[in-house]
Amino acid sequence: MIPFIQTTLDGLMVGSSYGLLALGFALIFGVMRRLNLSYGPSIMVGAYLGTLLYIQFGAPTYVVAIVAVAGSVMAGVYVERLCFAPLGVAAGVASMVSSFAIWMQLEQASLLMLPRHSYPFPSLTSGELLSVGPLVVRPDYLIMLAAMLAITAALHLLLYRTRFGVAASLSGIDVRSTMLKAFALASAIGGVAGFLVLSANQQVTAMLGMWATLKGLIAMMIGGLGSIPGAIVGGLVLGVIEVHSQTLFGPQVRDLAAYGVLFVLLVLRPGGIFGTAAVSESAARRGGDRWTTT
């Protein structure tokens, strides 16, 4: 029983990183009904800028964190200004496709900055495990879990207790400004997620952009399109599935099991655990792309 509990705990710790990544996707989709495929590469830009300062100038960890978040925000704003703002609120598919094109641009810019496959990244902790009775946890993953919960609570207050949240939920209120703020905030969350994940792994690789996009998107789809609580639950579920699959069948089955669960869930409940998604017939006849989530 203890090995099962330990594996589940490990899955929840890993899932907290996926939940953080999914929060950015859920914020954009929940506020603007848009899917930003350049989310992961934007995180990669910030992470590579922080890494460059670390390996070239020995920048302290807190400076790397600030630069990683700031770089992600700048890249996210760049994507919004180039792919989303010019196309308007009714061009969801076109903006998604254009964000995929910018994915390649941001990824290549990062690789030109640091061309090797992997580089060292500063750690937040000493790496020593914490014992809780017969169980052990990594302190860096505890920090990640705490960050996920704190950001979720802050997002709830922002969306339901501030003028930004009101503007995001009403029509006719400076949509362009609201979209820009949502992208900047989502990119900041992604920058925090990227920094915490990399500090736990103590390295950054060229696969970061694709990995962050896939894990965040899958976690959001499992939890529910545009749902903030769903992003958290989806990330935790994804982490538990992956770690248990790896323990039972080996690392080569880890991603396959996660994709299999996602496929089954989308067949049985297309909107994810916390919601349903459908396109109205009238919107479809008009060629619209407005999704409703409940």
PDB file of C-alpha atoms in Angstrom:
ATOM      1  CA  MET A   1       0.000   0.000   0.000  1.00  0.00           C
ATOM      2  CA  ILE A   2       2.830   2.398   0.823  1.00  0.00           C
ATOM      3  CA  PRO A   3       4.394   2.074  -2.669  1.00  0.00           C
ATOM      4  CA  PHE A   4       1.013   2.885  -4.254  1.00  0.00           C
ATOM      5  CA  ILE A   5       0.564   5.961  -2.036  1.00  0.00           C
ATOM      6  CA  GLN A   6       4.136   7.084  -2.739  1.00  0.00           C
ATOM      7  CA  THR A   7       3.619   6.711  -6.494  1.00  0.00           C
ATOM      8  CA  THR A   8       0.361   8.660  -6.292  1.00  0.00           C
ATOM      9  CA  LEU A   9       2.071  11.390  -4.275  1.00  0.00           C
ATOM     10  CA  ASP A  10       4.856  11.561  -6.853  1.00  0.00           C
ATOM     11  CA  GLY A  11       2.201  11.865  -9.559  1.00  0.00           C
ATOM     12  CA  LEU A  12       0.513  14.742  -7.759  1.00  0.00           C
ATOM     13  CA  MET A  13       3.834  16.534  -7.410  1.00  0.00           C
ATOM     14  CA  VAL A  14       4.581  16.117 -11.130  1.00  0.00           C
ATOM     15  CA  GLY A  15       0.978  17.034 -11.953  1.00  0.00           C
ATOM     16  CA  SER A  16       1.362  20.365 -10.177  1.00  0.00           C
ATOM     17  CA  SER A  17       3.751  21.437 -12.955  1.00  0.00           C
ATOM     18  CA  TYR A  18       1.193  20.401 -15.575  1.00  0.00           C
ATOM     19  CA  GLY A  19      -1.517  22.274 -13.688  1.00  0.00           C
ATOM     20  CA  LEU A  20       0.565  25.459 -13.708  1.00  0.00           C
ATOM     21  CA  LEU A  21       1.069  25.148 -17.462  1.00  0.00           C
ATOM     22  CA  ALA A  22      -2.629  24.449 -18.012  1.00  0.00           C
ATOM     23  CA  LEU A  23      -3.611  27.600 -16.102  1.00  0.00           C
ATOM     24  CA  GLY A  24      -2.219  29.797 -18.866  1.00  0.00           C
ATOM     25  CA  PHE A  25      -4.129  27.900 -21.545  1.00  0.00           C
ATOM     26  CA  ALA A  26      -7.313  27.974 -19.475  1.00  0.00           C
ATOM     27  CA  LEU A  27      -7.041  31.711 -18.841  1.00  0.00           C
ATOM     28  CA  ILE A  28      -6.772  32.553 -22.550  1.00  0.00           C
ATOM     29  CA  PHE A  29      -9.480  30.112 -23.596  1.00  0.00           C
ATOM     30  CA  GLY A  30     -11.786  31.007 -20.719  1.00  0.00           C
ATOM     31  CA  VAL A  31     -11.491  34.768 -21.215  1.00  0.00           C
ATOM     32  CA  MET A  32     -11.177  35.094 -24.987  1.00  0.00           C
ATOM     33  CA  ARG A  33     -12.136  31.644 -26.384  1.00  0.00           C
ATOM     34  CA  ARG A  34      -8.775  31.464 -28.126  1.00  0.00           C
ATOM     35  CA  LEU A  35      -6.087  28.782 -28.298  1.00  0.00           C
ATOM     36  CA  ASN A  36      -2.507  30.059 -28.281  1.00  0.00           C
ATOM     37  CA  LEU A  37      -0.192  27.385 -29.688  1.00  0.00           C
ATOM     38  CA  SER A  38       2.833  29.624 -29.077  1.00  0.00           C
ATOM     39  CA  TYR A  39       2.337  29.410 -25.315  1.00  0.00           C
ATOM     40  CA  GLY A  40       5.130  26.869 -24.798  1.00  0.00           C
ATOM     41  CA  PRO A  41       7.656  28.614 -27.069  1.00  0.00           C
ATOM     42  CA  SER A  42       6.945  31.905 -25.250  1.00  0.00           C
ATOM     43  CA  ILE A  43       7.935  30.152 -22.025  1.00  0.00           C
ATOM     44  CA  MET A  44      11.009  28.841 -23.806  1.00  0.00           C
ATOM     45  CA  VAL A  45      12.106  32.362 -24.778  1.00  0.00           C
ATOM     46  CA  GLY A  46      11.990  33.522 -21.171  1.00  0.00           C
ATOM     47  CA  ALA A  47      13.724  30.388 -19.907  1.00  0.00           C
ATOM     48  CA  TYR A  48      16.522  30.706 -22.446  1.00  0.00           C
ATOM     49  CA  LEU A  49      17.069  34.359 -21.622  1.00  0.00           C
ATOM     50  CA  GLY A  50      17.400  33.449 -17.939  1.00  0.00           C
ATOM     51  CA  THR A  51      19.701  30.545 -18.801  1.00  0.00           C
ATOM     52  CA  LEU A  52      21.894  32.821 -20.917  1.00  0.00           C
ATOM     53  CA  LEU A  53      22.408  35.165 -17.967  1.00  0.00           C
ATOM     54  CA  TYR A  54      23.109  32.202 -15.691  1.00  0.00           C
ATOM     55  CA  ILE A  55      25.753  30.500 -17.812  1.00  0.00           C
ATOM     56  CA  GLN A  56      27.397  33.648 -19.203  1.00  0.00           C
ATOM     57  CA  PHE A  57      27.392  35.927 -16.161  1.00  0.00           C
ATOM     58  CA  GLY A  58      26.593  33.648 -13.209  1.00  0.00           C
ATOM     59  CA  ALA A  59      23.337  35.488 -12.459  1.00  0.00           C
ATOM     60  CA  PRO A  60      21.744  34.503  -9.131  1.00  0.00           C
ATOM     61  CA  THR A  61      18.634  32.379  -9.070  1.00  0.00           C
ATOM     62  CA  TYR A  62      16.243  35.231  -8.301  1.00  0.00           C
ATOM     63  CA  VAL A  63      17.525  37.225 -11.298  1.00  0.00           C
ATOM     64  CA  VAL A  64      17.075  34.169 -13.530  1.00  0.00           C
ATOM     65  CA  ALA A  65      13.496  33.845 -12.245  1.00  0.00           C
ATOM     66  CA  ILE A  66      12.688  37.509 -12.938  1.00  0.00           C
ATOM     67  CA  VAL A  67      14.178  37.364 -16.430  1.00  0.00           C
ATOM     68  CA  ALA A  68      12.406  34.080 -17.225  1.00  0.00           C
ATOM     69  CA  VAL A  69       9.013  35.537 -16.292  1.00  0.00           C
ATOM     70  CA  ALA A  70       9.666  38.902 -17.985  1.00  0.00           C
ATOM     71  CA  GLY A  71      10.921  37.212 -21.152  1.00  0.00           C
ATOM     72  CA  SER A  72       7.836  34.993 -21.296  1.00  0.00           C
ATOM     73  CA  VAL A  73       5.576  38.031 -20.924  1.00  0.00           C
ATOM     74  CA  MET A  74       7.372  39.922 -23.700  1.00  0.00           C
ATOM     75  CA  ALA A  75       7.123  36.907 -26.019  1.00  0.00           C
ATOM     76  CA  GLY A  76       3.449  36.436 -25.135  1.00  0.00           C
ATOM     77  CA  VAL A  77       2.642  40.087 -25.855  1.00  0.00           C
ATOM     78  CA  TYR A  78       4.524  39.780 -29.146  1.00  0.00           C
ATOM     79  CA  VAL A  79       2.363  36.790 -30.109  1.00  0.00           C
ATOM     80  CA  GLU A  80      -0.833  38.601 -29.133  1.00  0.00           C
ATOM     81  CA  ARG A  81       0.037  41.750 -31.063  1.00  0.00           C
ATOM     82  CA  LEU A  82       1.075  39.796 -34.161  1.00  0.00           C
ATOM     83  CA  CYS A  83      -1.379  36.877 -34.257  1.00  0.00           C
ATOM     84  CA  PHE A  84      -4.485  37.812 -32.297  1.00  0.00           C
ATOM     85  CA  ALA A  85      -5.020  41.586 -32.128  1.00  0.00           C
ATOM     86  CA  PRO A  86      -4.952  42.228 -35.922  1.00  0.00           C
ATOM     87  CA  LEU A  87      -7.385  39.389 -36.677  1.00  0.00           C
ATOM     88  CA  GLY A  88     -10.146  40.468 -34.315  1.00  0.00           C
ATOM     89  CA  VAL A  89     -12.335  38.480 -31.966  1.00  0.00           C
ATOM     90  CA  ALA A  90     -14.098  36.468 -34.688  1.00  0.00           C
ATOM     91  CA  ALA A  91     -10.999  34.881 -36.255  1.00  0.00           C
ATOM     92  CA  GLY A  92     -10.314  32.099 -33.788  1.00  0.00           C
ATOM     93  CA  VAL A  93      -9.047  29.520 -36.278  1.00  0.00           C
ATOM     94  CA  ALA A  94      -6.887  32.016 -38.176  1.00  0.00           C
ATOM     95  CA  SER A  95      -5.285  33.300 -34.973  1.00  0.00           C
ATOM     96  CA  MET A  96      -4.590  29.744 -33.802  1.00  0.00           C
ATOM     97  CA  VAL A  97      -2.917  28.851 -37.105  1.00  0.00           C
ATOM     98  CA  SER A  98      -0.833  32.032 -37.086  1.00  0.00           C
ATOM     99  CA  SER A  99       0.257  31.336 -33.505  1.00  0.00           C
ATOM    100  CA  PHE A 100       1.523  27.952 -34.706  1.00  0.00           C
ATOM    101  CA  ALA A 101       3.676  29.728 -37.286  1.00  0.00           C
ATOM    102  CA  ILE A 102       5.081  32.033 -34.584  1.00  0.00           C
ATOM    103  CA  TRP A 103       5.836  28.904 -32.537  1.00  0.00           C
ATOM    104  CA  MET A 104       8.556  28.056 -35.071  1.00  0.00           C
ATOM    105  CA  GLN A 105       9.893  31.595 -35.032  1.00  0.00           C
ATOM    106  CA  LEU A 106      10.209  31.799 -31.246  1.00  0.00           C
ATOM    107  CA  GLU A 107      11.719  28.331 -30.998  1.00  0.00           C
ATOM    108  CA  GLN A 108      14.341  29.060 -33.637  1.00  0.00           C
ATOM    109  CA  ALA A 109      15.207  32.390 -32.000  1.00  0.00           C
ATOM    110  CA  SER A 110      15.782  30.560 -28.720  1.00  0.00           C
ATOM    111  CA  LEU A 111      17.984  27.949 -30.389  1.00  0.00           C
ATOM    112  CA  LEU A 112      20.053  30.639 -32.058  1.00  0.00           C
ATOM    113  CA  MET A 113      20.577  32.134 -28.605  1.00  0.00           C
ATOM    114  CA  LEU A 114      21.700  28.819 -27.090  1.00  0.00           C
ATOM    115  CA  PRO A 115      22.293  26.216 -29.830  1.00  0.00           C
ATOM    116  CA  ARG A 116      23.223  23.168 -27.737  1.00  0.00           C
ATOM    117  CA  HIS A 117      20.576  20.589 -26.846  1.00  0.00           C
ATOM    118  CA  SER A 118      20.749  21.164 -23.079  1.00  0.00           C
ATOM    119  CA  TYR A 119      22.157  23.640 -20.574  1.00  0.00           C
ATOM    120  CA  PRO A 120      22.358  23.750 -16.766  1.00  0.00           C
ATOM    121  CA  PHE A 121      19.706  25.669 -14.855  1.00  0.00           C
ATOM    122  CA  PRO A 122      19.909  26.919 -11.243  1.00  0.00           C
ATOM    123  CA  SER A 123      18.022  25.025  -8.547  1.00  0.00           C
ATOM    124  CA  LEU A 124      15.828  26.593  -5.868  1.00  0.00           C
ATOM    125  CA  THR A 125      16.613  23.934  -3.276  1.00  0.00           C
ATOM    126  CA  SER A 126      19.489  21.742  -2.167  1.00  0.00           C
ATOM    127  CA  GLY A 127      17.763  18.669  -3.592  1.00  0.00           C
ATOM    128  CA  GLU A 128      17.452  16.844  -0.265  1.00  0.00           C
ATOM    129  CA  LEU A 129      14.235  14.845   0.125  1.00  0.00           C
ATOM    130  CA  LEU A 130      11.750  15.573   2.907  1.00  0.00           C
ATOM    131  CA  SER A 131      10.424  12.607   4.874  1.00  0.00           C
ATOM    132  CA  VAL A 132       6.795  12.472   5.986  1.00  0.00           C
ATOM    133  CA  GLY A 133       6.550   9.201   7.873  1.00  0.00           C
ATOM    134  CA  PRO A 134       7.223   6.427   5.335  1.00  0.00           C
ATOM    135  CA  LEU A 135       6.743   8.828   2.422  1.00  0.00           C
ATOM    136  CA  VAL A 136       9.236  11.187   0.814  1.00  0.00           C
ATOM    137  CA  VAL A 137       8.672  14.355  -1.195  1.00  0.00           C
ATOM    138  CA  ARG A 138      10.926  16.717  -3.081  1.00  0.00           C
ATOM    139  CA  PRO A 139      10.902  20.276  -1.685  1.00  0.00           C
ATOM    140  CA  ASP A 140      11.086  21.824  -5.169  1.00  0.00           C
ATOM    141  CA  TYR A 141       7.860  20.057  -6.129  1.00  0.00           C
ATOM    142  CA  LEU A 142       6.240  21.205  -2.897  1.00  0.00           C
ATOM    143  CA  ILE A 143       7.123  24.768  -3.912  1.00  0.00           C
ATOM    144  CA  MET A 144       5.558  24.088  -7.302  1.00  0.00           C
ATOM    145  CA  LEU A 145       2.379  22.747  -5.705  1.00  0.00           C
ATOM    146  CA  ALA A 146       2.148  25.773  -3.399  1.00  0.00           C
ATOM    147  CA  ALA A 147       2.691  28.124  -6.352  1.00  0.00           C
ATOM    148  CA  MET A 148      -0.068  26.405  -8.306  1.00  0.00           C
ATOM    149  CA  LEU A 149      -2.555  26.774  -5.456  1.00  0.00           C
ATOM    150  CA  ALA A 150      -1.577  30.401  -4.784  1.00  0.00           C
ATOM    151  CA  ILE A 151      -1.844  31.398  -8.455  1.00  0.00           C
ATOM    152  CA  THR A 152      -5.195  29.626  -8.758  1.00  0.00           C
ATOM    153  CA  ALA A 153      -6.566  31.544  -5.768  1.00  0.00           C
ATOM    154  CA  ALA A 154      -5.231  34.814  -7.173  1.00  0.00           C
ATOM    155  CA  LEU A 155      -6.799  34.101 -10.565  1.00  0.00           C
ATOM    156  CA  HIS A 156     -10.148  33.385  -8.927  1.00  0.00           C
ATOM    157  CA  LEU A 157     -10.059  36.743  -7.161  1.00  0.00           C
ATOM    158  CA  LEU A 158      -8.929  38.510 -10.338  1.00  0.00           C
ATOM    159  CA  LEU A 159     -11.640  37.018 -12.551  1.00  0.00           C
ATOM    160  CA  TYR A 160     -14.530  37.342 -10.117  1.00  0.00           C
ATOM    161  CA  ARG A 161     -13.641  40.293  -7.884  1.00  0.00           C
ATOM    162  CA  THR A 162     -11.956  42.889 -10.111  1.00  0.00           C
ATOM    163  CA  ARG A 163     -12.780  45.132 -13.057  1.00  0.00           C
ATOM    164  CA  PHE A 164     -10.547  42.996 -15.290  1.00  0.00           C
ATOM    165  CA  GLY A 165     -12.756  39.992 -14.609  1.00  0.00           C
ATOM    166  CA  VAL A 166     -15.887  42.014 -15.295  1.00  0.00           C
ATOM    167  CA  ALA A 167     -14.406  43.282 -18.573  1.00  0.00           C
ATOM    168  CA  ALA A 168     -13.510  39.742 -19.560  1.00  0.00           C
ATOM    169  CA  SER A 169     -17.078  38.563 -19.029  1.00  0.00           C
ATOM    170  CA  LEU A 170     -19.006  41.430 -20.671  1.00  0.00           C
ATOM    171  CA  SER A 171     -19.270  42.473 -24.272  1.00  0.00           C
ATOM    172  CA  GLY A 172     -18.441  45.948 -25.532  1.00  0.00           C
ATOM    173  CA  ILE A 173     -15.712  46.677 -22.964  1.00  0.00           C
ATOM    174  CA  ASP A 174     -12.339  47.312 -24.642  1.00  0.00           C
ATOM    175  CA  VAL A 175     -11.873  43.775 -25.929  1.00  0.00           C
ATOM    176  CA  ARG A 176      -8.408  44.446 -27.366  1.00  0.00           C
ATOM    177  CA  SER A 177      -7.067  45.777 -24.072  1.00  0.00           C
ATOM    178  CA  THR A 178      -8.587  42.855 -22.177  1.00  0.00           C
ATOM    179  CA  MET A 179      -7.042  40.357 -24.595  1.00  0.00           C
ATOM    180  CA  LEU A 180      -3.608  41.936 -24.228  1.00  0.00           C
ATOM    181  CA  LYS A 181      -3.820  41.830 -20.427  1.00  0.00           C
ATOM    182  CA  ALA A 182      -5.004  38.220 -20.500  1.00  0.00           C
ATOM    183  CA  PHE A 183      -2.085  37.199 -22.724  1.00  0.00           C
ATOM    184  CA  ALA A 184       0.426  39.026 -20.538  1.00  0.00           C
ATOM    185  CA  LEU A 185      -0.960  37.405 -17.398  1.00  0.00           C
ATOM    186  CA  ALA A 186      -1.077  33.936 -18.955  1.00  0.00           C
ATOM    187  CA  SER A 187       2.512  34.330 -20.159  1.00  0.00           C
ATOM    188  CA  ALA A 188       3.626  35.429 -16.682  1.00  0.00           C
ATOM    189  CA  ILE A 189       2.044  32.293 -15.213  1.00  0.00           C
ATOM    190  CA  GLY A 190       3.790  30.262 -17.899  1.00  0.00           C
ATOM    191  CA  GLY A 191       7.095  31.931 -17.042  1.00  0.00           C
ATOM    192  CA  VAL A 192       6.676  30.989 -13.379  1.00  0.00           C
ATOM    193  CA  ALA A 193       5.800  27.421 -14.378  1.00  0.00           C
ATOM    194  CA  GLY A 194       8.774  27.190 -16.712  1.00  0.00           C
ATOM    195  CA  PHE A 195      11.208  28.482 -14.114  1.00  0.00           C
ATOM    196  CA  LEU A 196       9.944  26.106 -11.401  1.00  0.00           C
ATOM    197  CA  VAL A 197       9.983  23.064 -13.690  1.00  0.00           C
ATOM    198  CA  LEU A 198      13.475  23.812 -14.948  1.00  0.00           C
ATOM    199  CA  SER A 199      14.828  24.526 -11.469  1.00  0.00           C
ATOM    200  CA  ALA A 200      13.471  21.143 -10.353  1.00  0.00           C
ATOM    201  CA  ASN A 201      15.153  19.393 -13.308  1.00  0.00           C
ATOM    202  CA  GLN A 202      18.257  21.640 -13.116  1.00  0.00           C
ATOM    203  CA  GLN A 203      18.529  21.785 -16.889  1.00  0.00           C
ATOM    204  CA  VAL A 204      16.842  23.322 -19.912  1.00  0.00           C
ATOM    205  CA  THR A 205      16.539  21.516 -23.244  1.00  0.00           C
ATOM    206  CA  ALA A 206      15.517  22.374 -26.799  1.00  0.00           C
ATOM    207  CA  MET A 207      12.286  20.391 -26.316  1.00  0.00           C
ATOM    208  CA  LEU A 208      10.936  22.807 -23.689  1.00  0.00           C
ATOM    209  CA  GLY A 209       8.566  24.687 -26.018  1.00  0.00           C
ATOM    210  CA  MET A 210       6.863  21.593 -27.408  1.00  0.00           C
ATOM    211  CA  TRP A 211       6.784  19.875 -24.005  1.00  0.00           C
ATOM    212  CA  ALA A 212       5.154  22.859 -22.268  1.00  0.00           C
ATOM    213  CA  THR A 213       2.566  23.277 -25.022  1.00  0.00           C
ATOM    214  CA  LEU A 214       1.579  19.603 -25.120  1.00  0.00           C
ATOM    215  CA  LYS A 215       1.445  19.076 -21.354  1.00  0.00           C
ATOM    216  CA  GLY A 216      -0.452  22.288 -20.678  1.00  0.00           C
ATOM    217  CA  LEU A 217      -2.914  21.714 -23.508  1.00  0.00           C
ATOM    218  CA  ILE A 218      -3.585  18.079 -22.587  1.00  0.00           C
ATOM    219  CA  ALA A 219      -4.072  18.969 -18.913  1.00  0.00           C
ATOM    220  CA  MET A 220      -6.557  21.712 -19.833  1.00  0.00           C
ATOM    221  CA  MET A 221      -8.471  19.379 -22.167  1.00  0.00           C
ATOM    222  CA  ILE A 222      -8.703  16.705 -19.480  1.00  0.00           C
ATOM    223  CA  GLY A 223      -9.883  19.192 -16.853  1.00  0.00           C
ATOM    224  CA  GLY A 224     -12.260  21.204 -19.010  1.00  0.00           C
ATOM    225  CA  LEU A 225     -11.855  23.824 -21.718  1.00  0.00           C
ATOM    226  CA  GLY A 226     -11.355  27.247 -20.169  1.00  0.00           C
ATOM    227  CA  SER A 227     -11.966  26.058 -16.595  1.00  0.00           C
ATOM    228  CA  ILE A 228      -9.478  27.291 -13.982  1.00  0.00           C
ATOM    229  CA  PRO A 229     -10.349  24.515 -11.468  1.00  0.00           C
ATOM    230  CA  GLY A 230     -10.363  22.089 -14.383  1.00  0.00           C
ATOM    231  CA  ALA A 231      -6.807  23.077 -15.321  1.00  0.00           C
ATOM    232  CA  ILE A 232      -5.622  22.165 -11.836  1.00  0.00           C
ATOM    233  CA  VAL A 233      -7.536  18.884 -11.700  1.00  0.00           C
ATOM    234  CA  GLY A 234      -6.486  18.005 -15.242  1.00  0.00           C
ATOM    235  CA  GLY A 235      -2.828  18.614 -14.445  1.00  0.00           C
ATOM    236  CA  LEU A 236      -2.952  16.501 -11.292  1.00  0.00           C
ATOM    237  CA  VAL A 237      -4.818  13.691 -13.057  1.00  0.00           C
ATOM    238  CA  LEU A 238      -2.316  13.726 -15.913  1.00  0.00           C
ATOM    239  CA  GLY A 239       0.612  13.553 -13.494  1.00  0.00           C
ATOM    240  CA  VAL A 240      -0.866  10.630 -11.552  1.00  0.00           C
ATOM    241  CA  ILE A 241      -1.645   8.707 -14.747  1.00  0.00           C
ATOM    242  CA  GLU A 242       1.846   9.208 -16.123  1.00  0.00           C
ATOM    243  CA  VAL A 243       3.719   8.237 -12.954  1.00  0.00           C
ATOM    244  CA  HIS A 244       1.592   5.148 -12.281  1.00  0.00           C
ATOM    245  CA  SER A 245       1.945   4.069 -15.918  1.00  0.00           C
ATOM    246  CA  GLN A 246       5.708   4.475 -15.742  1.00  0.00           C
ATOM    247  CA  THR A 247       5.873   2.477 -12.514  1.00  0.00           C
ATOM    248  CA  LEU A 248       3.753  -0.366 -13.902  1.00  0.00           C
ATOM    249  CA  PHE A 249       4.892  -0.561 -17.516  1.00  0.00           C
ATOM    250  CA  GLY A 250       8.083   1.456 -17.883  1.00  0.00           C
ATOM    251  CA  PRO A 251       8.922   4.956 -19.147  1.00  0.00           C
ATOM    252  CA  GLN A 252       8.149   4.107 -22.775  1.00  0.00           C
ATOM    253  CA  VAL A 253       4.433   3.754 -21.890  1.00  0.00           C
ATOM    254  CA  ARG A 254       4.188   6.956 -19.842  1.00  0.00           C
ATOM    255  CA  ASP A 255       3.085   9.350 -22.588  1.00  0.00           C
ATOM    256  CA  LEU A 256       1.085   6.696 -24.438  1.00  0.00           C
ATOM    257  CA  ALA A 257      -1.092   6.071 -21.375  1.00  0.00           C
ATOM    258  CA  ALA A 258      -1.773   9.793 -20.972  1.00  0.00           C
ATOM    259  CA  TYR A 259      -2.801  10.134 -24.627  1.00  0.00           C
ATOM    260  CA  GLY A 260      -5.011   7.064 -24.310  1.00  0.00           C
ATOM    261  CA  VAL A 261      -6.856   8.494 -21.312  1.00  0.00           C
ATOM    262  CA  LEU A 262      -7.270  11.814 -23.127  1.00  0.00           C
ATOM    263  CA  PHE A 263      -8.750  10.031 -26.160  1.00  0.00           C
ATOM    264  CA  VAL A 264     -11.244   8.074 -24.061  1.00  0.00           C
ATOM    265  CA  LEU A 265     -12.237  11.171 -22.087  1.00  0.00           C
ATOM    266  CA  LEU A 266     -12.785  13.241 -25.226  1.00  0.00           C
ATOM    267  CA  VAL A 267     -14.995  10.507 -26.662  1.00  0.00           C
ATOM    268  CA  LEU A 268     -17.079  10.175 -23.496  1.00  0.00           C
ATOM    269  CA  ARG A 269     -16.996  13.807 -22.346  1.00  0.00           C
ATOM    270  CA  PRO A 270     -15.665  16.164 -25.031  1.00  0.00           C
ATOM    271  CA  GLY A 271     -15.584  19.203 -22.746  1.00  0.00           C
ATOM    272  CA  GLY A 272     -13.397  17.531 -20.129  1.00  0.00           C
ATOM    273  CA  ILE A 273     -14.078  16.716 -16.483  1.00  0.00           C
ATOM    274  CA  PHE A 274     -15.356  20.171 -15.501  1.00  0.00           C
ATOM    275  CA  GLY A 275     -17.254  21.173 -18.591  1.00  0.00           C
ATOM    276  CA  THR A 276     -18.903  20.467 -21.896  1.00  0.00           C
ATOM    277  CA  ALA A 277     -18.146  22.212 -25.147  1.00  0.00           C
ATOM    278  CA  ALA A 278     -20.322  22.542 -28.169  1.00  0.00           C
ATOM    279  CA  VAL A 279     -20.632  24.689 -31.213  1.00  0.00           C
ATOM    280  CA  SER A 280     -24.148  25.886 -31.866  1.00  0.00           C
ATOM    281  CA  GLU A 281     -25.689  25.016 -35.212  1.00  0.00           C
ATOM    282  CA  SER A 282     -26.339  28.658 -35.998  1.00  0.00           C
ATOM    283  CA  ALA A 283     -22.724  29.572 -35.321  1.00  0.00           C
ATOM    284  CA  ALA A 284     -21.603  26.669 -37.462  1.00  0.00           C
ATOM    285  CA  ARG A 285     -23.828  27.807 -40.332  1.00  0.00           C
ATOM    286  CA  ARG A 286     -22.348  31.309 -40.046  1.00  0.00           C
ATOM    287  CA  GLY A 287     -18.851  29.867 -39.997  1.00  0.00           C
ATOM    288  CA  GLY A 288     -18.402  31.083 -36.422  1.00  0.00           C
ATOM    289  CA  ASP A 289     -16.095  29.625 -33.823  1.00  0.00           C
ATOM    290  CA  ARG A 290     -17.792  30.623 -30.572  1.00  0.00           C
ATOM    291  CA  TRP A 291     -17.544  27.885 -27.973  1.00  0.00           C
ATOM    292  CA  THR A 292     -19.671  27.765 -24.844  1.00  0.00           C
ATOM    293  CA  THR A 293     -18.459  26.040 -21.720  1.00  0.00           C
ATOM    294  CA  THR A 294     -20.399  25.092 -18.642  1.00  0.00           C
TER     295      THR A 294
END
